[in-house]
Each structure stands twice: as C-alpha cells, then as structure tokens.
CSV table of C-alpha atoms in Angstrom, one decimal:
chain,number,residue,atom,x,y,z
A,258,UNK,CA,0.0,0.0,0.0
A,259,UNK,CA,1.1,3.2,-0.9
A,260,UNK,CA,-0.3,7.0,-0.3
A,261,UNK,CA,-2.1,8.7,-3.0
A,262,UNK,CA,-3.5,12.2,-3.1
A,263,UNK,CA,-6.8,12.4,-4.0
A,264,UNK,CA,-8.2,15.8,-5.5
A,265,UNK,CA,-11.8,16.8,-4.8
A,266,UNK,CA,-12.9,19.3,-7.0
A,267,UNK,CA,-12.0,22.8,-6.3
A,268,UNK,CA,-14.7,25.1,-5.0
A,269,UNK,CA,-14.9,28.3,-5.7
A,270,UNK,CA,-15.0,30.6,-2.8
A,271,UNK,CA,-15.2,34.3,-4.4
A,272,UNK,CA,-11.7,35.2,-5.8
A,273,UNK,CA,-9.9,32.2,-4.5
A,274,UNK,CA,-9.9,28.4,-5.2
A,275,UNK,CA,-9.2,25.4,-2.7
A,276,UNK,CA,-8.4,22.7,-3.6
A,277,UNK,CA,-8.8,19.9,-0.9
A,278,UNK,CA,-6.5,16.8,-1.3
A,279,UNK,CA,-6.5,13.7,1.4
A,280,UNK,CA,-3.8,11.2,1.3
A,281,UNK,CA,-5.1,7.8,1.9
A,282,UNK,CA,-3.9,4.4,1.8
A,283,UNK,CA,-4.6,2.1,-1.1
A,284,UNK,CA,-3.3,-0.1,-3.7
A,285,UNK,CA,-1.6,1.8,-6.3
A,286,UNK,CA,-3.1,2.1,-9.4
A,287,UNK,CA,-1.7,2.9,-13.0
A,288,UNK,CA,-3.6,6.3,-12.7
A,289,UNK,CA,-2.7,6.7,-9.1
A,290,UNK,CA,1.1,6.6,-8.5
A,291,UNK,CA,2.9,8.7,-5.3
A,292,UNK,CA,5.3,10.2,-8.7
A,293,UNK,CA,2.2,11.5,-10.2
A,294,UNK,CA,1.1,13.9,-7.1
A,295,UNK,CA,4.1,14.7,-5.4
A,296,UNK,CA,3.5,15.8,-2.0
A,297,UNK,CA,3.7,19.5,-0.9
A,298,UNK,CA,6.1,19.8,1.9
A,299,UNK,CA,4.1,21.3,5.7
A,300,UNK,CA,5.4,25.2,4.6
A,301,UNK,CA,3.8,25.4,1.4
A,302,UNK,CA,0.4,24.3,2.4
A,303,UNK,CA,-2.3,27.2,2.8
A,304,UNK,CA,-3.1,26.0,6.1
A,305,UNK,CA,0.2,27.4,7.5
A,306,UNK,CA,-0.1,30.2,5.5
A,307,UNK,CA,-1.8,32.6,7.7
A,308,UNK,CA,-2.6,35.2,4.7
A,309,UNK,CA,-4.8,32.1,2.6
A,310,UNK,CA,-7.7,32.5,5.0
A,311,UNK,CA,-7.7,36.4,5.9
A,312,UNK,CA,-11.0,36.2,7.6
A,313,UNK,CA,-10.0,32.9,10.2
A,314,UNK,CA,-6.8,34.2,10.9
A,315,UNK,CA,-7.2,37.8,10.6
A,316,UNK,CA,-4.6,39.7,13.1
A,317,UNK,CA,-5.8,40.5,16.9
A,318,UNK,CA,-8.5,37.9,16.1
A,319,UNK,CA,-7.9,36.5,19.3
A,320,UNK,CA,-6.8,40.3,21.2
A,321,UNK,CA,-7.4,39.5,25.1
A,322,UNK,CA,-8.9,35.7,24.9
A,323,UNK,CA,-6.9,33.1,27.1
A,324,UNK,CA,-6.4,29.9,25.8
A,325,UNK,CA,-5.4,26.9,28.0
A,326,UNK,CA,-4.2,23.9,26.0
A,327,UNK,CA,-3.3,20.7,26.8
A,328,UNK,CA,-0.7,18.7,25.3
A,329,UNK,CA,0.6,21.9,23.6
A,330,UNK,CA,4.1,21.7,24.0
A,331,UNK,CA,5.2,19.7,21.1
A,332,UNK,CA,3.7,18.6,17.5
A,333,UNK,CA,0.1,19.6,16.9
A,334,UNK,CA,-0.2,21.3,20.7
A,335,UNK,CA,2.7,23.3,20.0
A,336,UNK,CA,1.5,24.5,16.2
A,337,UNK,CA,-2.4,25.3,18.1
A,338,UNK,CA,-0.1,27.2,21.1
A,339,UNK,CA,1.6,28.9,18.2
A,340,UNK,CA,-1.4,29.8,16.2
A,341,UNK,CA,-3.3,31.2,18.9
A,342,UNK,CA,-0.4,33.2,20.4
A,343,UNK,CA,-0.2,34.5,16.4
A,344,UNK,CA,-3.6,35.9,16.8
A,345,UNK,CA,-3.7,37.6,19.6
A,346,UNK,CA,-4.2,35.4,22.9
A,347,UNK,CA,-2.3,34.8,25.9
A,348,UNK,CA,-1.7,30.7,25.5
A,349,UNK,CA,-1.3,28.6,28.6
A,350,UNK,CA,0.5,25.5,27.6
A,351,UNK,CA,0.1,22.6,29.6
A,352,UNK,CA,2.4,19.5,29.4
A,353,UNK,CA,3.5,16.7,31.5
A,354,UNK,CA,7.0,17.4,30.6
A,355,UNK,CA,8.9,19.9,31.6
A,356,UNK,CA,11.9,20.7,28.7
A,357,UNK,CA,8.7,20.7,26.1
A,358,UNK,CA,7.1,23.4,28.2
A,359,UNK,CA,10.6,25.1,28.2
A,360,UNK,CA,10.6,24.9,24.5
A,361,UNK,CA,7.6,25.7,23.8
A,362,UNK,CA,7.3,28.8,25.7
A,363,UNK,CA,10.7,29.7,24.5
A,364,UNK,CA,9.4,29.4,20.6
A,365,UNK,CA,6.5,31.4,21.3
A,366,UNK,CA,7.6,34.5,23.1
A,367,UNK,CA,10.9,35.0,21.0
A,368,UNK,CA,8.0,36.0,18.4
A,369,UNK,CA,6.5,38.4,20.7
A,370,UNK,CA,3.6,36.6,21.7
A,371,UNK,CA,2.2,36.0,25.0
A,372,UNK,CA,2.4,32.5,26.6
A,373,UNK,CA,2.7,31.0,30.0
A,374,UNK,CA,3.1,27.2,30.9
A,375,UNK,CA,2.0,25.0,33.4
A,376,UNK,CA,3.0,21.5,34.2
A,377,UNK,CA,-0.2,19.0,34.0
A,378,UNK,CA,-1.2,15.9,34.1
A,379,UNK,CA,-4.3,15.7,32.6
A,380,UNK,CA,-4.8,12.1,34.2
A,381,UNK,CA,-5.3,13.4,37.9
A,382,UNK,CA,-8.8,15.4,38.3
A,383,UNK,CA,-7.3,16.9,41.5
A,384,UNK,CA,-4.0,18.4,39.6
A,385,UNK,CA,-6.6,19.2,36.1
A,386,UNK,CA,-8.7,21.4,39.2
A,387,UNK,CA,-5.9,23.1,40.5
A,388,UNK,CA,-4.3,24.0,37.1
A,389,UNK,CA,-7.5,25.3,35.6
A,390,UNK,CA,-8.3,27.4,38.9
A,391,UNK,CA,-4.7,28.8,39.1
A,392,UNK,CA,-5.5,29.7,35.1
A,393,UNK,CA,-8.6,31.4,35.7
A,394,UNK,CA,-7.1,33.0,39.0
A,395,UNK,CA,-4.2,34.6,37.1
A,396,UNK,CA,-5.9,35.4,34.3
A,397,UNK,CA,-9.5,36.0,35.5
A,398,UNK,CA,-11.0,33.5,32.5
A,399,UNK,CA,-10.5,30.6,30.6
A,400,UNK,CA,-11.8,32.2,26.9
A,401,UNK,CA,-10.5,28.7,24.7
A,402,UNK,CA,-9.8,25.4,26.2
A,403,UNK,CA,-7.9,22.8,23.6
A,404,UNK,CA,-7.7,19.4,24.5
A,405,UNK,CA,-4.9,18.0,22.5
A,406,UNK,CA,-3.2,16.0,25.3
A,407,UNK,CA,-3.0,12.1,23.8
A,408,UNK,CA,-0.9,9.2,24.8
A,409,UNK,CA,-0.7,6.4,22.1
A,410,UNK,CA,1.8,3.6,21.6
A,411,UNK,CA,3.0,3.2,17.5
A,412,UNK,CA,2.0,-0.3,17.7
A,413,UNK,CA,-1.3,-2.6,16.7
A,414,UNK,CA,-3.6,-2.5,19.1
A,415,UNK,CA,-3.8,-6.2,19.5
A,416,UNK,CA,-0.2,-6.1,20.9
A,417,UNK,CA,-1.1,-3.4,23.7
A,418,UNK,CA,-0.9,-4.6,27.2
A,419,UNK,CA,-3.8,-3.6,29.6
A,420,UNK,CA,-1.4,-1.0,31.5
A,421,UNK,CA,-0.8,0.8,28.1
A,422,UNK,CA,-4.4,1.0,26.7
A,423,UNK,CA,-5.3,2.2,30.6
A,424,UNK,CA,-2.7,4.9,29.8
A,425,UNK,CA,-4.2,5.9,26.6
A,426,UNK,CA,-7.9,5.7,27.7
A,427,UNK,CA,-6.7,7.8,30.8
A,428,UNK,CA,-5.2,10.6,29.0
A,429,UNK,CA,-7.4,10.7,25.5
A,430,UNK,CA,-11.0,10.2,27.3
A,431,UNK,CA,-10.9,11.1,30.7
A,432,UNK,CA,-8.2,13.7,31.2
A,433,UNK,CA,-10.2,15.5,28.2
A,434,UNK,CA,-13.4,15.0,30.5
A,435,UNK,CA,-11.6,16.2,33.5
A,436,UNK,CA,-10.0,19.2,31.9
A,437,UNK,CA,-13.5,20.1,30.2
A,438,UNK,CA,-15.5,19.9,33.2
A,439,UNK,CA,-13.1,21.8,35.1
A,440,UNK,CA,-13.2,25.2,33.0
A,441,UNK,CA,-17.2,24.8,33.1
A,442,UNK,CA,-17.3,25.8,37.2
C-alpha cells in the first residue's frame, strides 16, 4: 500500500480556489502513482499560510482571549499554542514534561507573543482542578480550552498490554473529560 492524493474538486470561494487533497492508503493504481502527485512539503500548504484565509486568521482575532491547552508543547499542541499566540491570545501551555514546556514557551515569546506554561497531568482530576483554577485565577478567564493531550503507543492494538491502553484511555478520554469539566465551574 502506498499513499495517493486524492483531489476533490475545487470550490470556488469568491476570488480564491481550494483545492482539498486527502492522502489515503490504497493499492496503487496505473492512474494513481505517489510520482504523479508529489507531495507538498508542511510550509507550502495554505493551512500554514496565515494570509490564505484572511477572515479565520485575521490579526488580533484573538486580542485578550486566554487559551489553556493541553498537550501543547510539542507537535500539533505546540503548532495550536503557536497559532493562537499569532492571533492575539495569551496561551497557557500545559504539558507533562517539563523541557517541552521550556521549549515551547521559549518558541513562542521570541515572536513576541504572550504564553505562560504549566505543568499537568491531565490524568489526575485533583492536579486538572488546580491548574485550571490557578488559570482562571491569574488570568481572570479561561476564553479557549484545547484538548490535545493524547498518549498512544506506535503499535497494533492487538499487541497493547492492559497497563498501556489504561494509559491511553486515561489521557485521551478522561483527562479531556476532567480538563473540560473543570473550565465549566
């Protein structure tokens, strides 16, 4: 199996075309090879590009919100974190690990932008509580709340002992439901 972009067709969205494309996994075809669609590298997609959607990322979008999310210190977190801080809010980056909180924080104010960090483990309700009070406290409001803490093993499933789906159920299901029913009291 091999990945393949698949184009939808473009829609037209007053001057400016997208074009969606989904890579998926599938037997190549004569029609269908990974030579034929070569992939765009991360940069040049208009997703990172905060100018290809002026209206969803306009500048200050996000002027005075505070935005508390989880999992944000590397990978996907860190790209929300960065977004966020890019339009406007003050981003509270929560992570179970300390030198990716470093990091991240470090990334985001040498742009000028406003973060804070705050070590979490989304796993305890009691520790998910205190963050999310000490968040509010400080800040007087939790505007955005991002739950992007995950834990996942790069292995099949049926080779997952109990003690590591435990961990990933206990991190993907409920430290989401702790952390959301925190920032609603």
């Amino acid at each position: 199996m091999a990945p393949c972009c698949i184009a939808t067709p473009s829609r037209n969205t007053g001057s400016r075309r997208i074009i969606v494309e989904a890579s998926v996994s599938t037997n190549r075809s004569p029609s269908c090879s990974a030579t034929s669609h070569p992939p765009r590298s991360r940069r040049h997609s208009p997703m990172n590009d905060s100018t290809a959607f002026p209206q969803v990322f306009a500048p200050g979008l996000l002027n005075g919100q505070v935005a508390l999310v989880t999992g944000g210190g590397t990978g996907i977190g860190l790209g929300i974190s960065e977004l966020l801080a890019e339009l406007g809010a003050h981003v509270v980056i929560a992570s179970r690990k300390p030198q990716h909180l470093d990091a991240a924080l470090a990334a985001i104010t040498a742009r000028g932008h406003r973060a804070s960090v705050v070590p979490l483990d989304v796993r305890d309700p009691e520790q998910v509580k205190a963050v999310v009070d000490g968040v509010a406290s400080a800040h007087g409001r939790i505007d955005l709340l991002v739950n992007n803490a995950a834990g996942n093993f790069y292995a099949p499933s049926a080779t997952l002992s109990p003690n590591a789906w435990k961990a990933v159920v206990e991190i993907d299901l409920y430290g989401t439901f702790y952390c959301s029913q925190a920032v609603q009291h």
